[in-house]
């Protein structure tokens, strides 16, 4: 009897004991289910739904996902740099070019030698903001582009800054155990982080007024000063178990060829589980325009990444938006007024009629040093 072909040409893997490829590593969250249940799910889905499985569209993102971490498994695999890059290829093309590794600038060949031979508890982490220019990469969804932002994230409103926008994209390379301690992305931006080689463990927490900072992380009242254990290893040993039990905790592994979304304002710690190559990019979606405006206006001492010729990022942003997105700007400014009133009412509820005086007389205070590197993506 002739068995009809699957509409997407899906075929059985065959004998699992006779193959080196474990298909479950490519099944995402479906890997949690037994094979029989996965087969029933696949039989229930029609071809169009199967094609859409794992895809996220800009409207879906804006409506349902803009405030949630998630991992995409498809877009990165279409990039030239994903298909072409490896440590050997990068050394051949860019070995003599200097990249920033935390506080030092090393030729890539020097850093790779260190990466492959170090035994440090907290290895140096290469993150370079000028990699596109140094490597002469073409960015954008057009012929011969090396990579482009995943379409689902939609419009990036910081693009209105054009040549005056703050630092927003980085090349990230590091050995296992390297990574970044808890931080938020700069200027109230969201971010995506695409893994081209290796894998990364992420643990993340939302940052609402009602939510505490991650266990082991202490923040000043205005969130301008953060302190935490000196190394990722110290935090994992001392606080990881507690963190996983904490309200709002999200964790996951982003593997080679996948991209993770970091919502605006979320705390996150990242550690490489194996030698990794990744790129990351910050952006401002429409849903978080009011957050970015509020940050630039209310926290000028925490604004980062702008060149010295930008004296007032907030005024410049408003002027650019007024020129290119006037209706959106008006809605966001109105939202700022509403949010400001809500914050004042909440503060009054929390502190009572003599709240400010009581706080000034309180004996408890924060006295922490700044524990975050401004440039860490």
XYZ file of N, CA, C and O in Angstrom, residues 9 14-15 20 33 74 116 132 139 172 178 186 201 251 297 317 329 339 350 361 365 377:
88
model
N 6.960 17.013 3.935
C 8.029 16.036 3.734
C 8.725 15.623 5.026
O 9.919 15.315 5.047
N 14.289 7.268 11.918
C 14.865 5.940 11.793
C 15.286 5.402 13.148
O 14.842 5.869 14.200
N 16.154 4.439 13.148
C 16.615 3.805 14.374
C 17.484 4.772 15.175
O 18.567 5.157 14.730
N 23.794 9.484 14.771
C 24.502 10.397 15.669
C 23.688 11.652 15.950
O 24.086 12.481 16.765
N 7.687 16.204 25.509
C 6.566 15.282 25.361
C 7.023 13.943 24.781
O 8.006 13.878 24.033
N 14.119 30.030 14.210
C 14.217 30.029 12.754
C 15.077 31.138 12.143
O 15.922 30.848 11.291
N 40.762 29.662 24.272
C 40.907 28.213 24.141
C 41.806 27.607 25.217
O 41.780 26.385 25.422
N 30.571 45.746 13.330
C 30.029 45.866 11.976
C 30.989 46.654 11.088
O 31.276 46.259 9.946
N 24.335 45.006 6.930
C 23.212 44.693 7.804
C 21.924 45.161 7.145
O 21.836 46.293 6.663
N 29.714 39.294 20.530
C 30.006 38.700 21.835
C 30.676 37.343 21.610
O 30.101 36.465 20.962
N 32.297 32.097 30.819
C 32.238 33.550 30.662
C 30.786 33.996 30.539
O 29.886 33.190 30.261
N 20.489 48.963 28.466
C 20.565 50.417 28.667
C 19.380 51.178 28.091
O 18.738 50.739 27.131
N 23.251 29.893 28.886
C 22.214 29.770 29.902
C 21.786 31.169 30.328
O 22.612 32.037 30.601
N 14.044 31.006 33.083
C 15.372 30.524 32.729
C 15.280 29.644 31.493
O 14.218 29.098 31.176
N 14.201 61.125 29.994
C 13.802 62.374 30.645
C 14.112 62.371 32.140
O 14.646 63.368 32.668
N 15.425 63.108 20.983
C 14.501 62.018 20.666
C 13.111 62.568 20.366
O 12.457 62.183 19.383
N 4.163 59.926 18.965
C 4.772 60.719 20.032
C 3.703 61.287 20.960
O 3.843 61.212 22.192
N 1.151 57.653 33.484
C 2.042 56.845 34.321
C 2.589 57.660 35.481
O 2.717 57.166 36.598
N 1.895 54.048 49.625
C 2.937 53.287 50.315
C 3.497 54.021 51.524
O 3.855 53.411 52.525
N 13.901 60.042 58.035
C 14.311 59.710 59.393
C 14.682 58.249 59.555
O 15.139 57.834 60.610
N 19.753 52.431 55.002
C 20.205 53.093 53.777
C 21.016 52.131 52.952
O 21.570 51.160 53.470
N 26.494 43.852 27.257
C 25.215 43.680 26.570
C 24.341 42.654 27.266
O 24.815 41.831 28.022
